[in-house]
Amino acid sequence: MRTEPRLLPEIDGLPGWSWRALDREDLPLAWPLARLAGIAPDLGGWLALAERWIARAAVEGGGLGALVNPGGLLVGLERHRPLQVDGRPTLLVDWYRTLEVTPSPRCLEALVAATSALARRSGCLALELTGEPGGNERLAALAGRLGLVERGGRWRCELDSATPPTARARPRDPTRPAG
């Protein structure tokens, strides 16, 4: 069962950037990025890998998503799933790749912002990203601006204080009828 919307609205602070959930029929669209990012050497390998991830996401309640830049190009891929960390609902982005086309890490910043928005919409109070292969310099450069803290090989961002009160789930009052 899909819990996230198919296409999130424009990412706050990043005009023209958006995130979209990927389904099986979308996987060929992500192939050029998968190849450039070194994920799979051929289309068949990419499709097999991504279909396994989608099947796993169906069991875990997660998903596979893509970052879309203002020009409409897929410039980031991510795999996410919900879990509890220290008793708090958390969205874990356990795999991601971005293709930076400028010297500044704009794609990674947009991916963190998009998955933070997805986490909030899913009722999570935190976002965690696994560290990057080969080093965490890009995440470390964004840490202060995005509220990321390195913890046990992951980068964590607490979301509850940043979530507008109207977006937070309201406790249900048992004395009032639903609706």
PDB file of N, CA and C in Angstrom, residues 19-71:
ATOM      1  N   TRP A  19       9.963  16.033  -5.772  1.00  0.00           N
ATOM      2  CA  TRP A  19      10.241  14.620  -5.506  1.00  0.00           C
ATOM      3  C   TRP A  19       9.058  13.825  -6.027  1.00  0.00           C
ATOM      4  N   ARG A  20       9.315  12.644  -6.577  1.00  0.00           N
ATOM      5  CA  ARG A  20       8.226  11.785  -7.037  1.00  0.00           C
ATOM      6  C   ARG A  20       8.501  10.344  -6.652  1.00  0.00           C
ATOM      7  N   ALA A  21       7.432   9.649  -6.297  1.00  0.00           N
ATOM      8  CA  ALA A  21       7.523   8.220  -6.019  1.00  0.00           C
ATOM      9  C   ALA A  21       7.719   7.482  -7.334  1.00  0.00           C
ATOM     10  N   LEU A  22       8.533   6.448  -7.308  1.00  0.00           N
ATOM     11  CA  LEU A  22       8.760   5.637  -8.502  1.00  0.00           C
ATOM     12  C   LEU A  22       8.017   4.315  -8.394  1.00  0.00           C
ATOM     13  N   ASP A  23       7.296   3.976  -9.437  1.00  0.00           N
ATOM     14  CA  ASP A  23       6.649   2.676  -9.576  1.00  0.00           C
ATOM     15  C   ASP A  23       7.393   1.903 -10.652  1.00  0.00           C
ATOM     16  N   ARG A  24       7.004   0.657 -10.830  1.00  0.00           N
ATOM     17  CA  ARG A  24       7.663  -0.177 -11.847  1.00  0.00           C
ATOM     18  C   ARG A  24       7.683   0.480 -13.230  1.00  0.00           C
ATOM     19  N   GLU A  25       6.569   1.106 -13.614  1.00  0.00           N
ATOM     20  CA  GLU A  25       6.521   1.710 -14.950  1.00  0.00           C
ATOM     21  C   GLU A  25       7.440   2.923 -15.080  1.00  0.00           C
ATOM     22  N   ASP A  26       7.874   3.514 -13.951  1.00  0.00           N
ATOM     23  CA  ASP A  26       8.768   4.670 -13.979  1.00  0.00           C
ATOM     24  C   ASP A  26      10.242   4.286 -14.047  1.00  0.00           C
ATOM     25  N   LEU A  27      10.554   3.043 -13.775  1.00  0.00           N
ATOM     26  CA  LEU A  27      11.951   2.639 -13.638  1.00  0.00           C
ATOM     27  C   LEU A  27      12.802   2.910 -14.880  1.00  0.00           C
ATOM     28  N   PRO A  28      12.292   2.688 -16.097  1.00  0.00           N
ATOM     29  CA  PRO A  28      13.124   3.031 -17.266  1.00  0.00           C
ATOM     30  C   PRO A  28      13.493   4.515 -17.328  1.00  0.00           C
ATOM     31  N   LEU A  29      12.636   5.391 -16.802  1.00  0.00           N
ATOM     32  CA  LEU A  29      12.950   6.824 -16.784  1.00  0.00           C
ATOM     33  C   LEU A  29      14.160   7.122 -15.901  1.00  0.00           C
ATOM     34  N   ALA A  30      14.343   6.309 -14.872  1.00  0.00           N
ATOM     35  CA  ALA A  30      15.451   6.515 -13.938  1.00  0.00           C
ATOM     36  C   ALA A  30      16.736   5.838 -14.404  1.00  0.00           C
ATOM     37  N   TRP A  31      16.654   5.048 -15.474  1.00  0.00           N
ATOM     38  CA  TRP A  31      17.823   4.312 -15.938  1.00  0.00           C
ATOM     39  C   TRP A  31      19.016   5.210 -16.263  1.00  0.00           C
ATOM     40  N   PRO A  32      18.887   6.324 -16.988  1.00  0.00           N
ATOM     41  CA  PRO A  32      20.083   7.126 -17.274  1.00  0.00           C
ATOM     42  C   PRO A  32      20.810   7.579 -16.004  1.00  0.00           C
ATOM     43  N   LEU A  33      20.067   7.988 -14.991  1.00  0.00           N
ATOM     44  CA  LEU A  33      20.690   8.391 -13.731  1.00  0.00           C
ATOM     45  C   LEU A  33      21.328   7.185 -13.040  1.00  0.00           C
ATOM     46  N   ALA A  34      20.635   6.049 -13.041  1.00  0.00           N
ATOM     47  CA  ALA A  34      21.189   4.842 -12.418  1.00  0.00           C
ATOM     48  C   ALA A  34      22.515   4.467 -13.073  1.00  0.00           C
ATOM     49  N   ARG A  35      22.590   4.593 -14.380  1.00  0.00           N
ATOM     50  CA  ARG A  35      23.839   4.274 -15.095  1.00  0.00           C
ATOM     51  C   ARG A  35      24.933   5.284 -14.755  1.00  0.00           C
ATOM     52  N   LEU A  36      24.618   6.574 -14.817  1.00  0.00           N
ATOM     53  CA  LEU A  36      25.613   7.603 -14.518  1.00  0.00           C
ATOM     54  C   LEU A  36      26.120   7.505 -13.078  1.00  0.00           C
ATOM     55  N   ALA A  37      25.243   7.121 -12.162  1.00  0.00           N
ATOM     56  CA  ALA A  37      25.615   7.006 -10.751  1.00  0.00           C
ATOM     57  C   ALA A  37      26.314   5.683 -10.444  1.00  0.00           C
ATOM     58  N   GLY A  38      26.457   4.819 -11.453  1.00  0.00           N
ATOM     59  CA  GLY A  38      27.157   3.557 -11.252  1.00  0.00           C
ATOM     60  C   GLY A  38      26.373   2.516 -10.478  1.00  0.00           C
ATOM     61  N   ILE A  39      25.053   2.608 -10.486  1.00  0.00           N
ATOM     62  CA  ILE A  39      24.216   1.690  -9.725  1.00  0.00           C
ATOM     63  C   ILE A  39      24.131   0.331 -10.400  1.00  0.00           C
ATOM     64  N   ALA A  40      23.964   0.332 -11.711  1.00  0.00           N
ATOM     65  CA  ALA A  40      23.864  -0.910 -12.473  1.00  0.00           C
ATOM     66  C   ALA A  40      24.433  -0.657 -13.868  1.00  0.00           C
ATOM     67  N   PRO A  41      25.183  -1.627 -14.412  1.00  0.00           N
ATOM     68  CA  PRO A  41      25.836  -1.400 -15.696  1.00  0.00           C
ATOM     69  C   PRO A  41      24.912  -1.464 -16.908  1.00  0.00           C
ATOM     70  N   ASP A  42      23.707  -2.025 -16.731  1.00  0.00           N
ATOM     71  CA  ASP A  42      22.805  -2.118 -17.883  1.00  0.00           C
ATOM     72  C   ASP A  42      21.357  -1.969 -17.425  1.00  0.00           C
ATOM     73  N   LEU A  43      20.475  -1.727 -18.374  1.00  0.00           N
ATOM     74  CA  LEU A  43      19.066  -1.506 -18.066  1.00  0.00           C
ATOM     75  C   LEU A  43      18.449  -2.706 -17.358  1.00  0.00           C
ATOM     76  N   GLY A  44      18.752  -3.915 -17.822  1.00  0.00           N
ATOM     77  CA  GLY A  44      18.197  -5.114 -17.192  1.00  0.00           C
ATOM     78  C   GLY A  44      18.608  -5.248 -15.734  1.00  0.00           C
ATOM     79  N   GLY A  45      19.871  -4.954 -15.447  1.00  0.00           N
ATOM     80  CA  GLY A  45      20.349  -5.000 -14.068  1.00  0.00           C
ATOM     81  C   GLY A  45      19.663  -3.971 -13.192  1.00  0.00           C
ATOM     82  N   TRP A  46      19.478  -2.765 -13.738  1.00  0.00           N
ATOM     83  CA  TRP A  46      18.788  -1.707 -13.003  1.00  0.00           C
ATOM     84  C   TRP A  46      17.347  -2.107 -12.703  1.00  0.00           C
ATOM     85  N   LEU A  47      16.650  -2.600 -13.715  1.00  0.00           N
ATOM     86  CA  LEU A  47      15.245  -2.976 -13.523  1.00  0.00           C
ATOM     87  C   LEU A  47      15.107  -4.080 -12.485  1.00  0.00           C
ATOM     88  N   ALA A  48      15.980  -5.071 -12.528  1.00  0.00           N
ATOM     89  CA  ALA A  48      15.917  -6.172 -11.555  1.00  0.00           C
ATOM     90  C   ALA A  48      16.158  -5.652 -10.139  1.00  0.00           C
ATOM     91  N   LEU A  49      17.184  -4.817  -9.970  1.00  0.00           N
ATOM     92  CA  LEU A  49      17.498  -4.268  -8.655  1.00  0.00           C
ATOM     93  C   LEU A  49      16.359  -3.403  -8.131  1.00  0.00           C
ATOM     94  N   ALA A  50      15.884  -2.480  -8.944  1.00  0.00           N
ATOM     95  CA  ALA A  50      14.834  -1.559  -8.513  1.00  0.00           C
ATOM     96  C   ALA A  50      13.522  -2.300  -8.233  1.00  0.00           C
ATOM     97  N   GLU A  51      13.201  -3.318  -9.001  1.00  0.00           N
ATOM     98  CA  GLU A  51      11.986  -4.096  -8.736  1.00  0.00           C
ATOM     99  C   GLU A  51      12.093  -4.843  -7.412  1.00  0.00           C
ATOM    100  N   ARG A  52      13.289  -5.324  -7.069  1.00  0.00           N
ATOM    101  CA  ARG A  52      13.481  -5.953  -5.741  1.00  0.00           C
ATOM    102  C   ARG A  52      13.258  -4.921  -4.639  1.00  0.00           C
ATOM    103  N   TRP A  53      13.773  -3.704  -4.856  1.00  0.00           N
ATOM    104  CA  TRP A  53      13.587  -2.659  -3.860  1.00  0.00           C
ATOM    105  C   TRP A  53      12.121  -2.301  -3.700  1.00  0.00           C
ATOM    106  N   ILE A  54      11.388  -2.229  -4.786  1.00  0.00           N
ATOM    107  CA  ILE A  54       9.965  -1.901  -4.719  1.00  0.00           C
ATOM    108  C   ILE A  54       9.204  -3.015  -3.994  1.00  0.00           C
ATOM    109  N   ALA A  55       9.543  -4.275  -4.264  1.00  0.00           N
ATOM    110  CA  ALA A  55       8.898  -5.398  -3.571  1.00  0.00           C
ATOM    111  C   ALA A  55       9.204  -5.339  -2.079  1.00  0.00           C
ATOM    112  N   ARG A  56      10.446  -5.039  -1.739  1.00  0.00           N
ATOM    113  CA  ARG A  56      10.837  -4.913  -0.320  1.00  0.00           C
ATOM    114  C   ARG A  56      10.091  -3.757   0.341  1.00  0.00           C
ATOM    115  N   ALA A  57       9.951  -2.656  -0.393  1.00  0.00           N
ATOM    116  CA  ALA A  57       9.244  -1.489   0.143  1.00  0.00           C
ATOM    117  C   ALA A  57       7.789  -1.814   0.438  1.00  0.00           C
ATOM    118  N   ALA A  58       7.179  -2.660  -0.379  1.00  0.00           N
ATOM    119  CA  ALA A  58       5.782  -3.036  -0.153  1.00  0.00           C
ATOM    120  C   ALA A  58       5.625  -3.753   1.177  1.00  0.00           C
ATOM    121  N   VAL A  59       6.616  -4.521   1.566  1.00  0.00           N
ATOM    122  CA  VAL A  59       6.583  -5.258   2.831  1.00  0.00           C
ATOM    123  C   VAL A  59       6.910  -4.332   4.007  1.00  0.00           C
ATOM    124  N   GLU A  60       7.880  -3.455   3.819  1.00  0.00           N
ATOM    125  CA  GLU A  60       8.371  -2.595   4.903  1.00  0.00           C
ATOM    126  C   GLU A  60       7.596  -1.292   5.060  1.00  0.00           C
ATOM    127  N   GLY A  61       6.749  -0.957   4.104  1.00  0.00           N
ATOM    128  CA  GLY A  61       6.028   0.312   4.169  1.00  0.00           C
ATOM    129  C   GLY A  61       6.827   1.477   3.631  1.00  0.00           C
ATOM    130  N   GLY A  62       7.890   1.207   2.918  1.00  0.00           N
ATOM    131  CA  GLY A  62       8.732   2.266   2.376  1.00  0.00           C
ATOM    132  C   GLY A  62       8.462   2.530   0.923  1.00  0.00           C
ATOM    133  N   GLY A  63       9.478   3.019   0.236  1.00  0.00           N
ATOM    134  CA  GLY A  63       9.311   3.317  -1.173  1.00  0.00           C
ATOM    135  C   GLY A  63      10.613   3.680  -1.839  1.00  0.00           C
ATOM    136  N   LEU A  64      10.499   3.949  -3.106  1.00  0.00           N
ATOM    137  CA  LEU A  64      11.612   4.362  -3.947  1.00  0.00           C
ATOM    138  C   LEU A  64      11.195   5.680  -4.574  1.00  0.00           C
ATOM    139  N   GLY A  65      12.069   6.674  -4.524  1.00  0.00           N
ATOM    140  CA  GLY A  65      11.706   7.980  -5.049  1.00  0.00           C
ATOM    141  C   GLY A  65      12.806   8.597  -5.871  1.00  0.00           C
ATOM    142  N   ALA A  66      12.426   9.626  -6.618  1.00  0.00           N
ATOM    143  CA  ALA A  66      13.363  10.342  -7.479  1.00  0.00           C
ATOM    144  C   ALA A  66      13.252  11.834  -7.237  1.00  0.00           C
ATOM    145  N   LEU A  67      14.376  12.488  -7.317  1.00  0.00           N
ATOM    146  CA  LEU A  67      14.453  13.940  -7.220  1.00  0.00           C
ATOM    147  C   LEU A  67      14.448  14.493  -8.636  1.00  0.00           C
ATOM    148  N   VAL A  68      13.601  15.486  -8.872  1.00  0.00           N
ATOM    149  CA  VAL A  68      13.464  16.087 -10.198  1.00  0.00           C
ATOM    150  C   VAL A  68      13.913  17.549 -10.105  1.00  0.00           C
ATOM    151  N   ASN A  69      14.849  17.933 -10.985  1.00  0.00           N
ATOM    152  CA  ASN A  69      15.336  19.313 -10.945  1.00  0.00           C
ATOM    153  C   ASN A  69      14.405  20.227 -11.745  1.00  0.00           C
ATOM    154  N   PRO A  70      14.636  21.547 -11.709  1.00  0.00           N
ATOM    155  CA  PRO A  70      13.739  22.466 -12.417  1.00  0.00           C
ATOM    156  C   PRO A  70      13.629  22.204 -13.921  1.00  0.00           C
ATOM    157  N   GLY A  71      14.628  21.572 -14.518  1.00  0.00           N
ATOM    158  CA  GLY A  71      14.570  21.257 -15.936  1.00  0.00           C
ATOM    159  C   GLY A  71      13.821  19.966 -16.239  1.00  0.00           C
TER     160      GLY A  71
END
